CSV table of C-alpha atoms and ligand atoms in Angstrom, one decimal:
chain,number,residue,atom,x,y,z
A,1,UNK,CA,-4.4,5.9,16.6
A,2,UNK,CA,-6.6,7.0,13.3
A,3,UNK,CA,-4.5,5.5,10.4
A,4,UNK,CA,-4.5,6.8,6.8
A,5,UNK,CA,-5.6,4.4,3.7
A,6,UNK,CA,-7.5,5.9,1.1
A,7,UNK,CA,-10.7,4.5,-1.4
A,8,UNK,CA,-8.4,1.0,-2.2
A,9,UNK,CA,-7.4,-0.1,1.1
A,10,UNK,CA,-4.0,1.2,1.3
A,11,UNK,CA,-2.7,2.7,3.9
A,12,UNK,CA,-0.5,4.6,4.1
A,13,UNK,CA,2.5,5.7,7.3
A,14,UNK,CA,5.9,7.2,4.6
A,15,UNK,CA,5.2,10.3,4.2
A,16,UNK,CA,8.4,11.3,1.9
A,17,UNK,CA,9.7,15.4,2.7
A,18,UNK,CA,11.5,17.3,0.4
A,19,UNK,CA,12.7,20.0,2.1
A,20,UNK,CA,14.3,22.0,-1.1
A,21,UNK,CA,14.1,22.2,-4.4
A,22,UNK,CA,17.4,23.7,-4.6
A,23,UNK,CA,20.7,21.0,-6.5
A,24,UNK,CA,23.9,21.1,-7.4
A,25,UNK,CA,23.6,18.1,-9.8
A,26,UNK,CA,22.6,18.4,-13.3
A,27,UNK,CA,22.0,15.2,-14.2
A,28,UNK,CA,20.6,15.0,-16.8
A,29,UNK,CA,17.7,13.5,-16.9
A,30,UNK,CA,16.3,15.8,-13.7
A,31,UNK,CA,17.3,19.5,-14.2
A,32,UNK,CA,20.4,19.1,-17.3
A,33,UNK,CA,20.4,22.7,-17.0
A,34,UNK,CA,21.1,23.4,-13.6
A,35,UNK,CA,18.0,24.0,-11.0
A,36,UNK,CA,16.6,27.6,-12.2
A,37,UNK,CA,14.4,28.9,-9.3
A,38,UNK,CA,11.0,29.3,-10.0
A,39,UNK,CA,9.7,31.2,-7.3
A,40,UNK,CA,10.4,33.8,-4.7
A,41,UNK,CA,9.0,31.5,-1.8
A,42,UNK,CA,10.8,30.2,2.0
A,43,UNK,CA,10.7,26.4,1.3
A,44,UNK,CA,9.4,24.6,5.2
A,45,UNK,CA,10.9,26.2,7.9
A,46,UNK,CA,12.3,23.6,10.8
A,47,UNK,CA,9.1,24.8,13.0
A,48,UNK,CA,6.6,23.8,9.8
A,49,UNK,CA,8.3,20.2,10.2
A,50,UNK,CA,8.0,20.1,13.6
A,51,UNK,CA,4.7,20.4,13.3
A,52,UNK,CA,3.5,18.4,9.8
A,53,UNK,CA,5.7,15.6,11.3
A,54,UNK,CA,4.0,15.2,14.1
A,55,UNK,CA,0.1,15.6,12.8
A,56,UNK,CA,1.5,12.7,10.4
A,57,UNK,CA,3.5,11.1,13.7
A,58,UNK,CA,-0.6,10.9,14.7
A,59,UNK,CA,-2.2,9.8,11.5
A,60,UNK,CA,-0.5,6.2,11.8
A,61,UNK,CA,3.5,7.3,9.7
A,62,UNK,CA,6.1,5.8,10.8
A,63,UNK,CA,8.9,6.2,8.6
A,64,UNK,CA,10.2,9.9,7.1
A,65,UNK,CA,12.7,10.1,4.2
A,66,UNK,CA,13.8,13.6,4.5
A,67,UNK,CA,14.7,14.7,0.5
A,68,UNK,CA,14.7,17.9,-2.5
A,69,UNK,CA,16.6,19.2,-4.3
A,70,UNK,CA,19.4,18.3,-2.7
A,71,UNK,CA,18.5,18.3,0.8
A,72,UNK,CA,21.4,18.2,2.1
A,73,UNK,CA,22.4,22.0,0.8
A,74,UNK,CA,19.8,23.5,4.0
A,75,UNK,CA,22.6,24.3,6.5
A,76,UNK,CA,19.4,22.6,8.8
A,77,UNK,CA,19.6,19.6,8.0
A,78,UNK,CA,21.1,17.3,11.1
A,79,UNK,CA,18.9,19.6,13.2
A,80,UNK,CA,16.3,18.8,10.7
A,81,UNK,CA,16.9,15.0,11.3
A,82,UNK,CA,16.7,15.9,15.0
A,83,UNK,CA,13.3,16.9,15.2
A,84,UNK,CA,11.5,14.5,13.0
A,85,UNK,CA,13.1,11.6,14.6
A,86,UNK,CA,12.1,13.5,17.3
A,87,UNK,CA,8.9,13.2,17.1
A,88,UNK,CA,6.8,11.1,19.1
A,89,UNK,CA,5.8,7.6,16.2
A,90,UNK,CA,8.8,8.6,14.0
A,91,UNK,CA,10.4,5.0,14.2
A,92,UNK,CA,13.1,5.4,10.8
A,93,UNK,CA,14.9,9.1,9.9
A,94,UNK,CA,16.7,8.0,6.1
A,95,UNK,CA,17.2,10.7,3.4
A,96,UNK,CA,18.0,10.6,-0.2
A,97,UNK,CA,21.5,12.6,-1.1
A,98,UNK,CA,24.0,12.7,-4.6
A,99,UNK,CA,26.2,12.5,-1.7
A,100,UNK,CA,27.9,16.0,-2.1
A,101,UNK,CA,28.0,16.3,2.1
A,102,UNK,CA,28.0,12.7,2.4
A,103,UNK,CA,32.2,12.5,3.1
A,104,UNK,CA,31.9,15.7,5.8
A,105,UNK,CA,27.9,14.8,7.7
A,106,UNK,CA,28.0,11.0,7.6
A,107,UNK,CA,28.4,10.7,11.4
A,108,UNK,CA,27.1,14.3,12.2
A,109,UNK,CA,23.8,12.8,10.3
A,110,UNK,CA,24.1,9.9,12.1
A,111,UNK,CA,23.8,10.6,15.9
A,112,UNK,CA,21.5,13.5,14.8
A,113,UNK,CA,19.0,10.2,14.0
A,114,UNK,CA,19.1,9.5,11.3
A,115,UNK,CA,18.5,5.6,10.7
A,116,UNK,CA,19.2,4.9,6.4
A,117,UNK,CA,20.6,6.6,3.7
A,118,UNK,CA,20.1,6.5,-0.3
A,119,UNK,CA,23.6,8.0,-2.3
A,120,UNK,CA,22.6,8.6,-6.1
A,121,UNK,CA,25.5,6.5,-7.7
A,122,UNK,CA,24.7,6.2,-11.4
A,123,UNK,CA,27.8,5.3,-12.7
A,124,UNK,CA,31.3,3.2,-11.6
A,125,UNK,CA,33.7,4.8,-14.2
A,126,UNK,CA,34.4,8.3,-13.2
A,127,UNK,CA,34.3,9.5,-16.6
A,128,UNK,CA,30.1,9.2,-17.0
A,129,UNK,CA,29.9,9.4,-13.4
A,130,UNK,CA,30.4,13.2,-14.6
A,131,UNK,CA,29.0,12.4,-18.3
A,132,UNK,CA,25.5,12.3,-16.4
A,133,UNK,CA,25.8,14.2,-13.2
A,134,UNK,CA,27.6,17.7,-14.2
A,135,UNK,CA,30.0,16.8,-11.6
A,136,UNK,CA,33.7,15.3,-11.5
A,137,UNK,CA,33.7,14.1,-8.0
A,138,UNK,CA,33.2,10.6,-8.2
A,139,UNK,CA,35.0,9.2,-5.4
A,140,UNK,CA,34.3,12.5,-3.1
A,141,UNK,CA,31.2,10.7,-4.0
A,142,UNK,CA,32.3,7.0,-3.1
A,143,UNK,CA,34.4,8.2,-0.1
A,144,UNK,CA,30.9,9.6,1.4
A,145,UNK,CA,28.9,5.6,0.8
A,146,UNK,CA,32.5,4.5,3.2
A,147,UNK,CA,31.8,6.8,5.8
A,148,UNK,CA,28.7,5.9,6.0
A,149,UNK,CA,29.2,2.9,6.8
A,150,UNK,CA,32.0,4.0,9.3
A,151,UNK,CA,28.6,5.8,10.9
A,152,UNK,CA,27.5,2.8,11.8
A,153,UNK,CA,24.4,3.0,8.9
A,154,UNK,CA,23.9,-0.3,8.3
A,155,UNK,CA,23.0,-0.3,5.0
A,156,UNK,CA,23.1,2.3,2.9
A,157,UNK,CA,21.3,1.9,-0.5
A,158,UNK,CA,22.7,3.0,-3.7
A,159,UNK,CA,19.9,3.8,-6.4
A,160,UNK,CA,20.7,3.9,-9.7
A,161,UNK,CA,18.8,5.3,-12.9
A,162,UNK,CA,20.3,2.7,-15.5
A,163,UNK,CA,19.9,4.2,-18.6
A,164,UNK,CA,20.3,2.4,-22.7
A,165,UNK,CA,23.7,3.5,-24.3
A,166,UNK,CA,25.0,5.7,-21.2
A,167,UNK,CA,25.2,3.9,-18.2
A,168,UNK,CA,23.1,0.7,-18.7
A,169,UNK,CA,27.0,-1.4,-19.1
A,170,UNK,CA,27.8,-0.6,-15.5
A,171,UNK,CA,24.7,-3.2,-15.3
A,172,UNK,CA,28.0,-5.6,-14.0
A,173,UNK,CA,30.3,-4.3,-12.4
A,174,UNK,CA,27.4,-2.7,-9.6
A,175,UNK,CA,27.0,-6.3,-9.4
A,176,UNK,CA,30.6,-7.2,-9.0
A,177,UNK,CA,30.9,-4.5,-6.6
A,178,UNK,CA,28.1,-6.3,-3.8
A,179,UNK,CA,29.3,-9.2,-4.1
A,180,UNK,CA,31.7,-8.0,-0.7
A,181,UNK,CA,29.5,-5.3,1.4
A,182,UNK,CA,26.4,-5.2,2.7
A,183,UNK,CA,24.5,-2.8,0.3
A,184,UNK,CA,22.1,-2.7,-1.4
A,185,UNK,CA,21.3,-1.3,-4.9
A,186,UNK,CA,18.5,0.2,-6.3
A,187,UNK,CA,17.8,0.0,-9.8
A,188,UNK,CA,15.2,2.4,-11.0
A,189,UNK,CA,13.5,2.8,-14.2
A,190,UNK,CA,14.0,6.1,-15.9
A,191,UNK,CA,11.1,7.4,-15.4
A,192,UNK,CA,9.5,10.0,-18.5
A,193,UNK,CA,8.2,13.8,-16.1
A,194,UNK,CA,6.8,17.5,-17.7
A,195,UNK,CA,10.8,18.2,-18.8
A,196,UNK,CA,13.0,15.5,-20.3
A,197,UNK,CA,10.2,13.7,-22.9
A,198,UNK,CA,12.9,13.3,-26.1
A,199,UNK,CA,15.7,12.4,-23.0
A,200,UNK,CA,12.8,9.5,-22.0
A,201,UNK,CA,12.5,8.3,-25.2
A,202,UNK,CA,16.1,8.3,-26.4
A,203,UNK,CA,17.5,6.6,-22.6
A,204,UNK,CA,14.7,4.7,-20.7
A,205,UNK,CA,15.2,0.8,-20.6
A,206,UNK,CA,12.6,-1.6,-19.2
A,207,UNK,CA,12.7,-3.2,-15.5
A,208,UNK,CA,11.9,-5.4,-16.9
A,209,UNK,CA,14.7,-6.8,-18.8
A,210,UNK,CA,17.4,-5.7,-16.1
A,211,UNK,CA,14.9,-8.1,-13.9
A,212,UNK,CA,15.4,-10.9,-16.8
A,213,UNK,CA,19.1,-10.5,-16.7
A,214,UNK,CA,18.9,-11.4,-12.8
A,215,UNK,CA,17.2,-14.2,-12.9
A,216,UNK,CA,19.5,-15.9,-15.0
A,217,UNK,CA,22.0,-15.4,-13.3
A,218,UNK,CA,20.7,-17.1,-10.3
A,219,UNK,CA,19.5,-14.1,-8.1
A,220,UNK,CA,15.9,-15.4,-6.1
A,221,UNK,CA,13.0,-12.6,-6.0
A,222,UNK,CA,12.3,-11.7,-2.1
A,223,UNK,CA,8.7,-12.7,-0.3
A,224,UNK,CA,7.7,-9.2,-0.4
A,225,UNK,CA,5.7,-8.4,3.0
A,226,UNK,CA,3.1,-6.4,3.9
A,227,UNK,CA,4.9,-2.8,4.8
A,228,UNK,CA,7.5,-3.4,1.5
A,229,UNK,CA,7.5,-0.6,-0.5
A,230,UNK,CA,6.8,-0.9,-4.5
A,231,UNK,CA,10.2,-2.3,-5.1
A,232,UNK,CA,10.8,-5.5,-6.4
A,233,UNK,CA,14.0,-7.3,-4.2
A,234,UNK,CA,16.7,-9.7,-5.4
A,235,UNK,CA,19.0,-11.9,-3.2
A,236,UNK,CA,22.1,-14.2,-4.7
A,237,UNK,CA,23.5,-16.3,-2.0
A,238,UNK,CA,27.2,-15.4,-3.3
A,239,UNK,CA,26.4,-11.6,-2.7
A,240,UNK,CA,26.1,-10.1,0.9
A,241,UNK,CA,24.4,-7.3,-1.0
A,242,UNK,CA,20.9,-7.3,-2.4
A,243,UNK,CA,19.0,-5.2,-5.7
A,244,UNK,CA,15.8,-3.8,-5.7
A,245,UNK,CA,14.0,-3.4,-9.1
A,246,UNK,CA,11.9,0.3,-9.1
A,247,UNK,CA,9.4,-0.4,-12.7
A,248,UNK,CA,7.2,2.4,-12.3
A,249,UNK,CA,5.8,1.0,-15.0
A,250,UNK,CA,5.1,-2.5,-14.2
A,251,UNK,CA,1.8,-4.1,-14.2
A,252,UNK,CA,0.7,-3.7,-9.9
A,253,UNK,CA,3.2,-1.2,-9.4
A,254,UNK,CA,1.1,1.4,-7.9
A,255,UNK,CA,-0.9,-1.4,-6.0
A,256,UNK,CA,1.2,-1.9,-2.9
A,257,UNK,CA,2.2,2.4,-2.7
A,258,UNK,CA,2.6,2.7,0.7
A,259,UNK,CA,3.6,6.7,0.2
A,260,UNK,CA,2.2,10.8,0.3
A,261,UNK,CA,4.6,13.7,-0.7
A,262,UNK,CA,5.5,17.2,1.3
A,263,UNK,CA,6.8,19.5,-0.9
A,264,UNK,CA,8.7,21.8,-0.2
A,265,UNK,CA,5.9,24.9,-0.4
A,266,UNK,CA,4.0,22.2,2.3
A,267,UNK,CA,2.0,20.9,-1.0
A,268,UNK,CA,0.9,17.5,-0.4
A,269,UNK,CA,0.9,15.0,-3.2
A,270,UNK,CA,-1.1,11.9,-3.8
A,271,UNK,CA,1.3,10.6,-6.0
A,272,UNK,CA,5.0,12.2,-7.3
A,273,UNK,CA,2.6,11.8,-11.3
A,274,UNK,CA,-0.6,13.8,-9.8
A,275,UNK,CA,-1.6,17.7,-10.2
A,276,UNK,CA,-0.6,20.2,-8.7
A,277,UNK,CA,-1.1,18.9,-4.6
A,278,UNK,CA,-3.2,20.2,-2.2
A,279,UNK,CA,-1.3,23.6,0.6
A,280,UNK,CA,-1.3,22.9,3.8
A,281,UNK,CA,1.6,26.2,4.2
A,282,UNK,CA,-1.4,28.0,5.5
A,283,UNK,CA,-2.3,24.7,8.6
A,284,UNK,CA,1.8,24.6,9.4
A,285,UNK,CA,2.7,27.9,11.5
A,286,UNK,CA,0.7,26.5,14.4
A,287,UNK,CA,0.5,23.8,16.4
A,288,UNK,CA,-3.2,24.7,17.2
A,289,UNK,CA,-3.9,24.1,14.0
A,290,UNK,CA,-3.0,20.4,14.3
A,291,UNK,CA,-6.5,18.8,14.2
A,292,UNK,CA,-7.4,21.0,11.1
A,293,UNK,CA,-4.0,19.4,9.7
A,294,UNK,CA,-5.1,16.2,10.2
A,295,UNK,CA,-9.0,16.5,9.1
A,296,UNK,CA,-7.6,18.3,5.5
A,297,UNK,CA,-4.5,15.1,5.0
A,298,UNK,CA,-7.5,12.4,5.4
A,299,UNK,CA,-10.2,14.6,3.7
A,300,UNK,CA,-7.5,14.3,0.8
A,301,UNK,CA,-6.4,11.0,0.3
A,302,UNK,CA,-9.9,11.2,-0.8
A,303,UNK,CA,-8.6,11.8,-4.1
A,304,UNK,CA,-5.7,9.0,-4.2
A,305,UNK,CA,-5.9,7.7,-7.9
A,306,UNK,CA,-6.3,3.5,-8.2
A,307,UNK,CA,-2.4,4.6,-10.6
A,308,UNK,CA,-0.7,6.3,-11.8
A,309,UNK,CA,-0.6,7.3,-16.5
A,310,UNK,CA,2.7,7.3,-17.1
A,311,UNK,CA,2.5,4.6,-19.7
A,312,UNK,CA,-0.2,6.7,-21.0
A,313,UNK,CA,2.7,9.7,-21.0
A,314,UNK,CA,0.9,11.3,-18.3
A,315,UNK,CA,2.7,12.6,-15.9
A,316,UNK,CA,1.4,15.2,-14.6
A,317,UNK,CA,1.8,18.6,-12.7
A,318,UNK,CA,5.7,17.2,-13.1
A,319,UNK,CA,8.3,19.2,-14.9
A,320,UNK,CA,11.1,17.4,-13.0
A,321,UNK,CA,11.3,14.8,-9.0
A,322,UNK,CA,13.8,17.7,-7.8
A,323,UNK,CA,10.0,20.4,-7.8
A,324,UNK,CA,8.7,17.5,-5.6
A,325,UNK,CA,11.3,15.8,-4.4
A,326,UNK,CA,11.7,12.0,-6.2
B,1,SAM,N1,19.5,14.6,-4.9
B,1,SAM,C1,18.9,13.8,-3.8
B,1,SAM,C2,19.9,12.6,-5.1
B,1,SAM,O1,19.7,12.6,-6.5
B,1,SAM,O2,19.4,11.5,-4.8
B,1,SAM,C3,17.4,13.5,-3.4
B,1,SAM,C4,15.9,13.9,-4.7
B,1,SAM,S1,16.7,12.9,-6.3
B,1,SAM,C5,15.0,13.9,-7.1
B,1,SAM,C6,15.6,10.9,-5.8
B,1,SAM,C7,16.5,9.8,-6.5
B,1,SAM,O3,15.6,10.4,-7.0
B,1,SAM,C8,17.6,10.7,-7.0
B,1,SAM,O4,18.3,9.1,-6.8
B,1,SAM,C9,16.9,9.7,-8.5
B,1,SAM,O5,18.1,9.3,-8.8
B,1,SAM,C10,15.8,9.7,-9.0
B,1,SAM,N2,15.5,10.3,-9.6
B,1,SAM,C11,14.9,11.5,-10.7
B,1,SAM,N3,14.8,11.7,-11.5
B,1,SAM,C12,14.8,10.7,-12.4
B,1,SAM,C13,13.6,10.5,-13.3
B,1,SAM,N4,13.3,10.9,-14.7
B,1,SAM,N5,13.2,8.7,-13.6
B,1,SAM,C14,14.0,8.4,-13.1
B,1,SAM,N6,14.9,8.2,-11.2
B,1,SAM,C15,14.7,9.4,-11.1
B,2,SF4,FE1,19.5,16.7,-8.4
B,2,SF4,FE2,19.4,14.4,-6.9
B,2,SF4,FE3,18.0,15.9,-9.9
B,2,SF4,FE4,20.5,14.9,-9.5
B,2,SF4,S1,19.1,13.8,-9.0
B,2,SF4,S2,19.8,16.9,-10.3
B,2,SF4,S3,21.3,15.5,-7.7
B,2,SF4,S4,17.8,16.5,-7.4
């Protein structure tokens, strides 16, 4: 089996595939004015997704995360899950969702072959949730989280971007919540993107300060395995849940990079904060182009940089994370 590696000996077994850049939320750090369509192009079709994932699988990809925008806005979402999960070599299919469609679909998605789910919940206070996301549906999203556990997902993960003065006072509430629940909370440090500089400067708090709070409260950092991505994970004997910290500004964050991204328009992004991306779309419509597609992916990896340059304020070509899939 071929294996995707780069010039820095990093191995890529994980694909983040965006299937739409549309979203129905207005998260203040991502799409504060709501989704604005900036192109007339069609998103990848299911047939293109099938060819793409099959090529990646033959290059050693084992896990695919389907993301967006909001992936569940696509009417064919369940069918896409099933296509990806039925691809030879793919052992795990995950998604990241804002939870809007979760309550009514958790069981369908699980049955279609989805093996893991991350739900974005930026606050456990309904009013703050509304303030951040522009949607007054906190309870509906939380019902969705419960529905996901009931459907059979063994560990639902909750993504939360902590922001100074907005929701950082929710930290204790979040931690109390996982005392009796086998949930993994993932606190993501706010990242600067092309569109959110002023917001970032006002609300960014360092993940390091949260890490210190956790260590002082008796949380213990888990030893990383070679397959782990960049999250630092903490456990505590009094808690059923776990806490993951994603700290893109920390030293050596990119050392453990194990992922590649493909946008909903079929561009390969070597980094969330890289430049324009490499167009793969001309090779996606026919399975006969698979070898050419694989060759283009392998050749592109030679350009993957050792790190992003976020600390220098360089956000690459990414206006917001909805554009290429966070
Ligand atoms: N719409 C889905 C959702 O919100 O879960 C999936 C796409 S969203 C871009 C994926 C994740 O990226 C979400 O958990 C979101 O909170 C996070 N995110 C978006 N913009 C971010 C930023 N500027 N900094 C840190 N995380 C961000
Ligand atoms: Fe939509 Fe997700 Fe961005 Fe929020 S973070 S606006 S839910 S894409």
